[in-house]
Structure formats: C-alpha cells, structure tokens
Coordinates of N, CA and C in Angstrom, one line a residue:
M288 N -7.6 17.9 6.6 CA -8.8 18.6 6.4 C -9.8 19.0 5.4
S289 N -11.6 19.0 5.2 CA -11.5 18.6 4.1 C -11.5 20.9 4.3
R290 N -12.1 21.1 2.6 CA -11.5 22.5 1.8 C -13.2 23.3 3.0
S291 N -13.9 23.2 3.2 CA -14.9 22.9 3.5 C -14.3 23.2 5.6
K292 N -14.6 22.6 6.0 CA -13.8 22.5 7.3 C -13.0 23.7 7.7
Q293 N -11.9 23.5 7.0 CA -10.7 24.5 6.9 C -10.4 25.5 6.3
S294 N -11.7 26.7 5.5 CA -12.3 27.7 5.9 C -13.0 28.2 6.8
K295 N -13.6 27.4 7.6 CA -14.7 27.3 8.6 C -13.5 28.0 10.0
S296 N -12.3 26.9 10.2 CA -10.9 27.7 10.7 C -10.3 28.1 10.4
L297 N -10.2 29.1 9.1 CA -10.3 30.3 8.8 C -10.4 31.7 9.4
S298 N -12.0 31.3 8.6 CA -12.5 32.2 8.8 C -12.4 32.3 10.1
R299 N -12.4 32.6 11.7 CA -12.0 32.8 12.7 C -10.7 32.9 13.2
K300 N -10.4 33.6 12.7 CA -9.3 33.3 12.5 C -9.3 35.1 12.4
P301 N -7.8 35.8 12.5 CA -7.2 36.6 12.7 C -6.8 37.1 11.4
R302 N -6.6 38.2 10.5 CA -6.5 37.9 9.2 C -4.7 38.0 7.8
H303 N -3.8 38.1 8.9 CA -3.0 37.7 9.2 C -2.7 36.4 9.6
L304 N -3.0 36.0 10.2 CA -2.9 34.4 11.0 C -3.3 33.6 9.1
R305 N -4.9 34.7 8.7 CA -5.7 33.0 8.1 C -4.3 33.7 6.6
D306 N -3.7 34.7 5.7 CA -3.1 34.9 5.0 C -1.8 33.6 4.7
A307 N -2.0 34.3 6.3 CA 0.0 33.1 6.9 C -0.2 31.6 5.9
E308 N -1.7 30.8 7.0 CA -1.9 29.9 6.6 C -1.7 29.4 5.1
A309 N -2.7 30.0 4.4 CA -2.9 29.9 3.1 C -2.3 30.2 2.4
T310 N -1.1 30.4 3.1 CA 0.4 31.2 2.0 C 1.6 29.8 2.2
K311 N 1.0 28.9 2.9 CA 2.0 27.4 3.8 C 0.6 26.8 3.4
M312 N -0.3 26.5 3.2 CA -1.1 26.2 2.3 C -1.1 25.5 0.4
Q313 N -0.5 26.8 0.0 CA -1.0 27.1 -1.6 C 1.2 26.1 -1.7
I314 N 2.4 26.8 -1.0 CA 3.5 25.7 -0.7 C 3.3 24.4 -0.6
L315 N 2.2 24.3 -0.6 CA 2.2 22.4 0.3 C 2.2 22.0 -0.4
N316 N 1.1 22.4 -1.3 CA 0.7 21.7 -2.3 C 0.8 22.1 -3.6
A317 N 2.1 22.6 -3.6 CA 2.8 23.0 -5.2 C 4.3 21.7 -4.5
A318 N 4.2 21.9 -3.6 CA 5.3 20.8 -3.2 C 5.3 19.1 -3.4
M319 N 3.4 19.3 -3.6 CA 3.1 18.1 -3.4 C 3.1 17.6 -5.1
E320 N 2.9 18.6 -5.5 CA 3.1 18.7 -6.8 C 4.6 17.8 -7.1
E321 N 5.7 18.8 -6.2 CA 6.8 18.3 -7.2 C 8.0 17.6 -6.2
F322 N 7.5 16.8 -5.1 CA 7.8 15.2 -5.1 C 7.5 14.5 -6.1
A323 N 6.6 15.2 -5.5 CA 6.1 12.9 -6.3 C 6.9 13.2 -7.7
K324 N 6.6 14.0 -8.1 CA 6.9 14.3 -9.7 C 9.0 13.1 -9.9
Y325 N 9.1 14.7 -8.5 CA 11.1 14.4 -8.2 C 11.2 14.4 -7.7
G326 N 10.9 13.3 -6.4 CA 11.2 13.7 -5.1 C 12.6 14.5 -3.9
L327 N 12.3 14.1 -2.9 CA 12.7 14.8 -2.7 C 14.6 15.7 -2.9
N328 N 15.2 14.2 -4.1 CA 16.3 15.0 -4.1 C 16.0 15.3 -5.6
G329 N 15.3 15.4 -6.0 CA 15.0 16.0 -7.5 C 14.2 17.4 -7.2
A330 N 13.4 17.4 -6.3 CA 12.3 18.5 -6.2 C 13.2 20.0 -6.8
R331 N 12.7 21.1 -7.2 CA 13.3 22.5 -7.4 C 12.6 23.0 -6.8
T332 N 13.3 23.8 -5.5 CA 12.2 25.2 -5.3 C 11.8 25.8 -5.9
E333 N 12.1 25.9 -7.3 CA 12.2 27.1 -7.6 C 11.3 27.2 -8.7
N334 N 10.8 25.6 -8.8 CA 9.5 25.3 -9.2 C 8.1 25.0 -8.1
I335 N 8.4 24.8 -6.6 CA 7.6 24.9 -5.7 C 7.3 26.9 -5.9
A336 N 8.0 27.3 -6.0 CA 7.2 28.9 -5.7 C 6.8 29.3 -6.5
S337 N 7.0 28.4 -8.6 CA 6.6 28.9 -9.1 C 5.1 27.9 -9.4
G338 N 5.6 26.8 -8.5 CA 3.6 26.7 -8.8 C 2.8 27.1 -7.6
S339 N 3.5 27.5 -6.6 CA 2.4 28.5 -5.4 C 2.7 29.8 -5.8
G340 N 3.4 30.9 -7.0 CA 3.2 32.1 -6.6 C 4.0 33.0 -5.3
V341 N 4.8 31.9 -5.1 CA 5.8 33.3 -3.6 C 6.9 32.6 -4.6
T342 N 7.8 34.1 -3.3 CA 8.9 33.2 -4.0 C 10.2 32.9 -3.4
K343 N 10.8 31.6 -3.9 CA 11.7 31.1 -2.7 C 12.0 31.8 -1.6
A344 N 12.3 32.8 -1.2 CA 12.9 33.9 0.2 C 10.9 33.4 1.0
M345 N 10.0 32.9 0.1 CA 8.8 33.4 1.6 C 8.9 31.8 1.5
I346 N 8.9 30.6 0.4 CA 9.6 29.3 1.4 C 10.0 29.4 2.0
Y347 N 11.8 29.5 2.6 CA 12.2 29.3 3.6 C 11.6 30.3 4.7
Y348 N 11.1 31.0 4.1 CA 10.3 31.9 5.7 C 10.1 30.6 6.2
Y349 N 8.5 30.4 5.8 CA 7.9 29.1 6.4 C 8.2 27.7 6.4
F350 N 9.2 27.1 5.9 CA 10.6 26.6 5.8 C 11.8 26.3 5.6
E351 N 12.4 26.2 6.8 CA 14.2 26.7 7.0 C 14.6 25.8 5.4
S352 N 14.2 24.7 5.1 CA 14.9 23.7 3.5 C 14.0 23.7 3.1
K353 N 14.5 22.2 2.6 CA 13.1 21.6 0.8 C 13.3 20.7 2.2
E354 N 14.4 20.2 2.7 CA 14.5 19.4 3.7 C 13.3 19.1 5.1
T355 N 13.2 20.1 5.4 CA 11.2 20.6 6.4 C 10.6 20.8 5.2
L356 N 10.9 21.1 4.3 CA 9.4 21.2 4.1 C 9.0 19.5 3.0
Y357 N 9.8 19.3 3.1 CA 9.3 17.4 2.7 C 8.7 16.7 3.3
Q358 N 9.6 17.0 4.8 CA 8.7 16.3 6.2 C 7.2 16.8 6.4
E359 N 7.4 17.3 5.8 CA 6.2 18.6 6.5 C 4.8 18.6 5.6
V360 N 5.4 18.0 4.0 CA 4.9 17.6 2.9 C 3.9 15.6 3.1
L361 N 5.3 14.9 3.9 CA 4.8 14.2 4.4 C 4.1 13.9 5.8
N362 N 4.0 14.9 6.9 CA 3.7 15.3 7.8 C 2.0 14.9 7.4
Q363 N 2.1 16.7 6.4 CA 0.5 16.2 6.0 C -0.5 14.8 5.5
L364 N 0.3 14.5 4.4 CA -0.3 12.3 3.7 C -0.6 11.8 5.4
A365 N 0.4 12.0 6.1 CA 0.1 10.5 7.0 C -1.4 10.9 7.7
L366 N -1.9 12.9 7.9 CA -2.9 13.7 8.9 C -3.9 13.7 8.5
Q367 N -3.7 13.4 6.7 CA -4.8 13.1 5.8 C -4.9 11.9 5.7
L368 N -5.1 11.4 5.6 CA -4.9 8.9 5.8 C -5.6 9.0 6.5
N369 N -5.1 9.6 8.1 CA -5.8 9.4 9.4 C -6.9 9.8 10.0
E370 N -7.1 11.1 9.2 CA -8.5 11.5 9.2 C -9.6 11.2 7.6
L371 N -8.7 10.3 6.6 CA -9.1 9.6 6.5 C -11.0 8.8 7.5
G372 N -11.2 9.2 7.9 CA -12.1 9.2 8.7 C -12.3 7.3 9.1
L373 N -11.2 6.7 9.0 CA -11.8 4.8 9.1 C -11.8 4.7 11.0
A374 N -11.1 5.9 11.7 CA -11.3 6.4 13.3 C -13.3 7.0 13.4
K375 N -13.1 7.1 12.0 CA -14.8 7.8 13.0 C -16.2 7.3 12.3
L376 N -15.4 6.7 11.6 CA -16.8 5.1 10.9 C -17.1 4.1 11.8
N377 N -16.6 4.0 13.3 CA -17.2 3.1 14.1 C -16.7 1.5 13.8
L378 N -15.6 1.8 12.9 CA -15.8 0.1 12.5 C -15.5 -0.5 13.3
N379 N -15.7 -1.2 14.5 CA -15.2 -2.5 15.7 C -16.7 -2.1 16.2
E380 N -17.5 -1.2 16.0 CA -18.9 -1.8 15.7 C -19.1 -2.6 14.9
L381 N -19.0 -2.8 13.8 CA -19.4 -3.8 13.2 C -19.0 -4.8 12.8
H382 N -19.3 -5.7 12.0 CA -19.6 -7.7 11.5 C -18.0 -7.0 11.3
P383 N -17.1 -7.1 10.6 CA -15.6 -7.9 10.3 C -15.4 -7.4 9.3
E384 N -16.7 -8.3 8.1 CA -16.9 -8.2 6.0 C -17.4 -7.1 6.3
I385 N -18.3 -5.9 7.4 CA -19.0 -5.0 7.2 C -17.8 -4.1 6.5
A386 N -17.2 -3.7 8.0 CA -15.8 -2.9 8.0 C -15.2 -2.7 6.9
L387 N -14.3 -4.7 7.0 CA -12.8 -4.6 5.9 C -13.9 -4.2 4.4
K388 N -15.5 -4.0 4.1 CA -15.5 -3.8 3.1 C -15.2 -2.0 2.9
T389 N -16.0 -1.4 3.9 CA -16.1 -0.3 4.4 C -14.7 0.8 4.7
A390 N -13.5 0.3 5.5 CA -12.2 0.4 4.7 C -11.8 0.6 3.4
V391 N -11.9 -0.9 3.2 CA -11.3 -0.5 1.1 C -11.9 0.3 0.3
Y392 N -12.6 0.0 0.5 CA -14.0 1.2 -0.6 C -13.5 2.8 0.0
A393 N -13.2 3.0 1.0 CA -13.0 4.6 1.6 C -11.2 5.3 1.8
F394 N -10.4 3.8 1.2 CA -9.0 4.3 1.3 C -9.2 4.9 -0.1
I395 N -9.6 3.0 -1.1 CA -9.7 3.4 -3.1 C -9.8 5.2 -3.0
N396 N -11.1 5.8 -2.8 CA -11.4 6.4 -2.5 C -10.6 7.8 -2.3
Y397 N -9.3 7.5 -1.2 CA -8.9 7.9 -0.7 C -7.7 8.8 -1.5
Q398 N -7.7 7.5 -2.2 CA -6.8 7.6 -3.5 C -6.9 8.1 -4.2
A399 N -8.1 7.8 -5.0 CA -8.6 8.3 -5.6 C -8.6 10.5 -5.9
T400 N -8.8 10.7 -4.8 CA -8.9 12.0 -5.0 C -8.0 12.6 -4.5
H401 N -6.4 11.9 -4.2 CA -5.4 11.6 -3.6 C -4.1 11.2 -4.5
P402 N -3.9 12.1 -5.7 CA -2.9 10.8 -6.4 C -1.2 11.3 -6.1
N403 N -1.3 12.2 -5.6 CA -0.5 12.1 -4.7 C 0.6 11.5 -3.8
Y404 N -0.6 10.6 -3.1 CA 0.0 10.0 -2.0 C 0.7 9.0 -2.4
G405 N 0.8 8.0 -3.7 CA 1.4 7.0 -3.8 C 2.7 7.3 -3.7
R406 N 3.0 8.7 -4.9 CA 4.1 8.3 -5.9 C 4.9 9.3 -4.9
I407 N 4.4 10.2 -3.7 CA 5.2 10.4 -3.8 C 6.4 8.9 -2.0
L408 N 5.1 8.3 -1.3 CA 5.7 7.3 -0.9 C 7.3 6.5 -1.4
W409 N 6.2 6.3 -2.8 CA 7.6 5.4 -3.9 C 8.8 6.3 -3.9
Q410 N 9.0 7.2 -4.2 CA 9.5 8.4 -4.6 C 10.8 8.3 -3.1
E411 N 9.7 8.7 -1.5 CA 10.5 8.0 -0.5 C 11.0 6.7 0.0
A412 N 10.9 6.4 -0.7 CA 10.8 4.5 -0.5 C 12.3 3.9 -1.5
L413 N 12.7 4.6 -2.7 CA 13.4 3.8 -3.2 C 14.5 4.9 -3.4
Q414 N 14.2 6.5 -2.5 CA 15.9 7.6 -3.2 C 16.4 7.9 -1.3
N415 N 15.0 7.7 -0.2 CA 15.7 7.6 1.0 C 15.6 6.5 2.2
Q416 N 14.7 5.0 1.4 CA 14.8 3.8 1.3 C 14.2 4.0 2.8
G417 N 12.5 4.8 3.0 CA 12.0 5.7 3.7 C 13.1 6.0 5.0
K418 N 13.7 6.8 5.4 CA 14.0 7.5 6.2 C 13.1 8.7 7.2
Y419 N 12.6 9.3 6.5 CA 11.6 10.3 7.0 C 10.5 9.4 7.2
F420 N 9.7 8.4 6.0 CA 8.7 8.3 6.7 C 8.2 7.5 8.2
K421 N 10.0 6.9 8.0 CA 9.8 6.4 9.4 C 9.9 7.0 10.7
Q422 N 9.5 8.9 10.8 CA 9.4 10.0 11.2 C 8.8 10.3 11.9
I423 N 7.6 9.3 10.6 CA 5.7 10.4 10.2 C 4.9 9.1 10.8
D424 N 3.9 9.0 12.0 CA 3.3 8.4 12.1 C 2.3 7.7 11.4
W425 N 2.3 7.4 10.8 CA 1.2 6.1 9.2 C 0.2 5.9 9.7
N426 N 0.9 5.1 11.5 CA -0.1 4.5 12.3 C -1.4 4.0 12.0
Q427 N -2.2 5.2 12.4 CA -4.1 5.4 13.1 C -4.4 4.1 11.8
S428 N -4.1 4.2 11.2 CA -5.4 3.5 10.3 C -4.7 2.5 10.0
Y429 N -2.5 2.2 9.6 CA -2.9 1.3 9.2 C -3.2 -0.7 10.8
K430 N -3.0 0.5 11.6 CA -3.8 -0.1 13.5 C -5.1 -0.4 13.4
C431 N -6.1 0.7 12.8 CA -7.2 0.2 11.9 C -7.9 -1.3 11.3
L432 N -6.8 -0.9 9.7 CA -7.0 -2.2 9.4 C -6.5 -3.9 10.3
L433 N -6.0 -3.4 10.4 CA -5.2 -5.3 11.1 C -6.0 -4.9 12.8
E434 N -6.8 -4.6 13.1 CA -8.0 -5.2 14.1 C -8.7 -5.3 13.7
I435 N -9.3 -5.0 13.2 CA -10.0 -5.8 11.6 C -10.1 -6.6 11.4
L436 N -8.7 -7.1 10.9 CA -8.6 -8.2 10.4 C -8.1 -9.1 11.5
E437 N -7.5 -9.1 12.5 CA -7.2 -9.5 13.9 C -9.3 -10.0 14.3
R438 N -9.8 -9.2 14.8 CA -11.4 -9.4 14.7 C -11.9 -10.7 14.5
G439 N -11.6 -9.8 12.5 CA -12.7 -10.8 11.9 C -12.3 -12.4 12.2
I440 N -10.5 -13.0 13.0 CA -9.9 -14.6 11.9 C -10.4 -14.4 14.0
N441 N -10.4 -13.8 14.9 CA -11.2 -14.0 16.4 C -11.9 -15.1 16.0
I442 N -13.7 -15.0 15.1 CA -14.6 -15.0 16.3 C -15.2 -15.6 15.3
G443 N -14.3 -15.7 13.8 CA -13.6 -16.6 12.9 C -15.0 -16.8 11.4
C444 N -14.4 -15.5 11.0 CA -15.8 -15.0 10.4 C -14.5 -15.1 9.3
F445 N -12.8 -14.7 9.2 CA -12.3 -14.7 8.1 C -11.7 -16.0 8.5
R446 N -10.8 -16.3 7.3 CA -10.0 -17.8 7.6 C -8.5 -17.5 8.4
Q447 N -7.5 -18.6 8.8 CA -6.7 -17.9 9.9 C -5.4 -17.6 8.8
F448 N -4.4 -16.4 9.0 CA -4.1 -16.3 8.1 C -2.6 -15.6 8.9
D449 N -2.2 -14.6 8.0 CA -1.1 -13.5 9.1 C -1.1 -12.6 8.5
P450 N -2.1 -11.5 10.1 CA -2.6 -10.6 9.2 C -2.0 -9.6 8.6
F451 N -0.1 -9.7 9.5 CA 0.4 -8.0 8.7 C 0.4 -8.2 7.0
L452 N 1.1 -9.8 7.0 CA 0.9 -9.7 5.2 C 0.2 -9.4 5.1
T453 N -1.1 -10.5 5.1 CA -2.2 -10.2 4.2 C -3.1 -7.9 4.3
A454 N -2.2 -7.5 5.6 CA -2.6 -6.0 5.3 C -2.1 -4.9 3.9
M455 N -0.6 -6.2 4.6 CA 0.4 -5.8 3.5 C 0.0 -6.3 2.0
H456 N -1.6 -7.0 1.8 CA -1.6 -7.6 0.2 C -2.6 -7.5 -0.1
I457 N -3.6 -6.8 1.2 CA -4.8 -5.7 0.9 C -4.1 -3.8 0.1
N458 N -3.0 -3.5 1.3 CA -2.5 -1.8 0.8 C -2.0 -2.8 -0.5
G459 N -1.9 -3.4 -1.8 CA -0.7 -3.7 -2.7 C -2.4 -3.5 -3.8
V460 N -3.1 -4.3 -3.6 CA -4.8 -4.9 -4.6 C -5.1 -3.8 -4.7
C461 N -5.1 -2.3 -3.1 CA -6.0 -0.3 -3.2 C -5.1 0.0 -4.6
N462 N -3.8 -0.8 -4.2 CA -2.5 1.3 -4.1 C -2.0 1.1 -5.9
F463 N -1.9 -0.4 -6.2 CA -1.2 -0.1 -7.5 C -1.2 0.1 -9.1
Y464 N -3.1 0.3 -8.1 CA -3.9 0.8 -9.8 C -3.8 2.3 -10.0
F465 N -3.7 2.5 -8.4 CA -3.1 4.1 -8.6 C -2.0 4.5 -8.8
D466 N -1.0 3.9 -8.4 CA 0.8 4.1 -8.8 C 1.2 4.5 -9.5
A467 N 0.9 2.6 -10.4 CA 0.5 2.4 -11.8 C -0.2 3.2 -13.1
Y468 N -0.4 4.0 -12.2 CA -2.1 4.3 -13.6 C -0.5 5.1 -14.8
E469 N 0.4 6.1 -14.5 CA 1.2 5.9 -15.5 C 1.1 4.7 -17.0
N470 N 1.6 3.8 -16.2 CA 1.5 3.1 -17.1 C 0.6 1.2 -17.5
I471 N -0.3 1.5 -16.9 CA -1.3 0.4 -17.7 C -2.6 1.7 -18.5
K472 N -2.0 3.1 -18.1 CA -3.2 3.4 -19.0 C -3.1 2.8 -20.5
H473 N -2.1 2.9 -20.7 CA -2.0 2.4 -21.8 C -2.4 0.9 -22.2
L474 N -2.6 0.2 -21.9 CA -3.6 -1.3 -21.8 C -4.7 -1.4 -21.9
T475 N -4.7 0.2 -21.1 CA -7.3 0.7 -20.9 C -6.7 1.7 -21.8
P476 N -6.3 1.6 -23.7 CA -6.2 3.7 -23.7 C -7.6 3.9 -24.6
N477 N -8.7 3.0 -24.1 CA -10.1 3.4 -24.8 C -10.5 3.6 -23.4
L478 N -10.3 3.4 -21.9 CA -11.0 3.7 -20.3 C -10.4 4.7 -19.8
D479 N -10.8 5.4 -19.5 CA -10.4 6.4 -18.8 C -10.6 6.0 -17.1
L480 N -9.2 5.1 -16.0 CA -9.2 5.0 -15.3 C -8.9 6.1 -14.3
R481 N -9.4 6.7 -14.8 CA -9.3 8.4 -13.0 C -10.9 8.4 -12.8
S482 N -11.9 7.8 -14.6 CA -13.4 8.1 -14.3 C -13.8 8.1 -12.9
P483 N -14.5 8.0 -12.8 CA -15.6 8.0 -12.0 C -17.0 7.1 -11.4
E484 N -16.5 6.2 -12.4 CA -17.5 5.4 -13.2 C -16.3 3.6 -12.8
M485 N -14.5 4.4 -13.1 CA -13.6 3.0 -13.0 C -13.0 3.0 -12.2
I486 N -13.3 4.3 -10.9 CA -12.2 3.9 -9.9 C -13.9 3.4 -8.5
E487 N -15.1 3.1 -8.9 CA -16.3 2.9 -8.9 C -16.0 0.7 -8.5
R488 N -16.1 1.4 -10.1 CA -15.8 -0.6 -10.9 C -14.2 -0.9 -10.0
H489 N -13.2 -0.8 -10.3 CA -11.5 -0.6 -8.8 C -12.4 -0.7 -7.7
A490 N -13.0 -0.1 -7.6 CA -13.4 -0.5 -5.7 C -13.6 -1.5 -5.4
Q491 N -14.9 -1.3 -6.4 CA -16.1 -2.9 -5.7 C -15.1 -4.4 -6.3
A492 N -14.5 -4.3 -7.4 CA -13.9 -6.1 -7.4 C -12.5 -5.6 -5.8
A493 N -12.0 -5.1 -5.8 CA -10.9 -5.1 -4.9 C -12.1 -5.5 -3.3
I494 N -12.8 -4.8 -3.6 CA -13.8 -5.3 -2.3 C -14.1 -7.3 -2.1
D495 N -14.3 -7.4 -3.6 CA -14.8 -8.6 -3.9 C -13.4 -9.6 -4.5
F496 N -12.6 -9.3 -4.3 CA -10.9 -9.8 -4.6 C -10.4 -10.6 -3.1
I497 N -10.1 -8.9 -2.4 CA -10.2 -8.8 -0.7 C -10.9 -10.1 0.1
L498 N -11.7 -10.4 0.0 CA -12.7 -11.4 1.0 C -13.0 -12.0 0.2
A499 N -12.9 -12.4 -1.1 CA -12.7 -13.8 -1.6 C -11.6 -14.0 -1.1
G500 N -10.2 -13.4 -0.4 CA -9.1 -14.0 0.3 C -9.5 -14.5 1.2
V501 N -10.3 -13.7 1.8 CA -10.7 -13.3 3.7 C -11.7 -14.2 4.7
V502 N -12.4 -14.2 3.5 CA -13.3 -15.1 4.8 C -13.8 -16.3 4.4
N503 N -14.0 -17.2 5.8 CA -13.8 -18.7 6.1 C -15.2 -18.7 5.5
K504 N -14.4 -19.7 4.7 CA -16.1 -19.9 3.5 C -16.5 -21.3 4.3
G505 N -16.4 -21.8 5.3 CA -16.9 -22.9 6.0 C -17.6 -22.7 7.1
E506 N -18.0 -20.7 7.8 CA -17.8 -20.3 8.5 C -19.9 -20.5 8.4

C-alpha cells in the first residue's frame, strides 16, 4: 500500500487503532532493515526496538516472537510485491512483448524503491533454505510473468523455451543489479548505481536484453 493510501485508510479509523497500526508499521520497517542485514538468526530485537523507537516489550506485545515478526516481514514483502500493480496493469490485454516490457520495468522500479526485498530473500535462502518463504504467497506476480511468456509462445511472437526457467532468468537479470549492489558499486566508483538515471538505464538495458532472448526473430 502506498503511503498516501495508507494514511487515508488510517484517517478513517479510531485514533487508538491508527496509533496501533502506525506503531506496528514502525516496528515492521525497522525489522526489515535488521533482517536484511542479519537474517532471522542474527537479527536482534534490541536493534529493532531502537530503530523503531519502541521498547522490546512493545515489540512482543504486537508480535509474540522474533520468528512471528520475521514471518510478518516476509508477508509484507509478498503483499507489496503482489500489489506492485501487475494485475492492475491489465497486462493480459496487451501484446505479450509490450506486457513483458511493462512487467520488467515495473519490477525493476519496485526493487529500486524496496532495497531490502532481495537482501531479505537471500538471507532466507542462506539461513533457512526457504522454510519461511514457502509459507508465504508470492505467486501472484510470478504467475503473471509466466502467463505473459506462455501467451507469447502460444501466439508465436516468442520463440519456444521453458517458461519456468526463462522466468527465473528474467528475475536474475532484474535482481542482480540490486542484490549485488554492495559489491558491484566498487566496480564503478564514479557512477551512482542507485541514481534515478542509472536505474532507468538498467531498466532499459534489461528490457532490451530480455526481449532479445525471447522474441521470435522469424515472426
């Protein structure tokens, strides 16, 4: 949910509910930062409390354990991704090539504005081998991408390929720029890879690269 929509939603609720939801969101935002750095195992509730401006007791009032808080952070990330807007963009009404361009551009912009997304998922994979990931619904955006690829194959504008593997490769093209930022920034010390201009260049280069790999040249 965008901040403007969130604030409108909160404004229609009684004050004590608004305060409770605002406090929970402060905790979740601080928790995302902590889990992105240290994963579930290394995260400390003391740091989350300090980052959110509440006491540890307040954290446990809203979330019964660090594990529960971690699960809610993953759930929030999935909700944000599923609300990215792919379903709202009516991509199924667009030509598959245009739909794929639109989806890739939207996902890269999501990554640019949600820098903890990839870091937390890497921590989850490394520390927990997806134990908590599999409990959360990540399917909406993934299914949307699969549907675009399958539709393009079916009408002949995309070449024949494995949609599942190709979807994974597309995710890699979009994600690596952000997930490996702390390393690759040293390869380009004179460029601000997080600037709007560089994010735009990344998006356009990713779209060109992906389309070059999937479009049926003999169409």
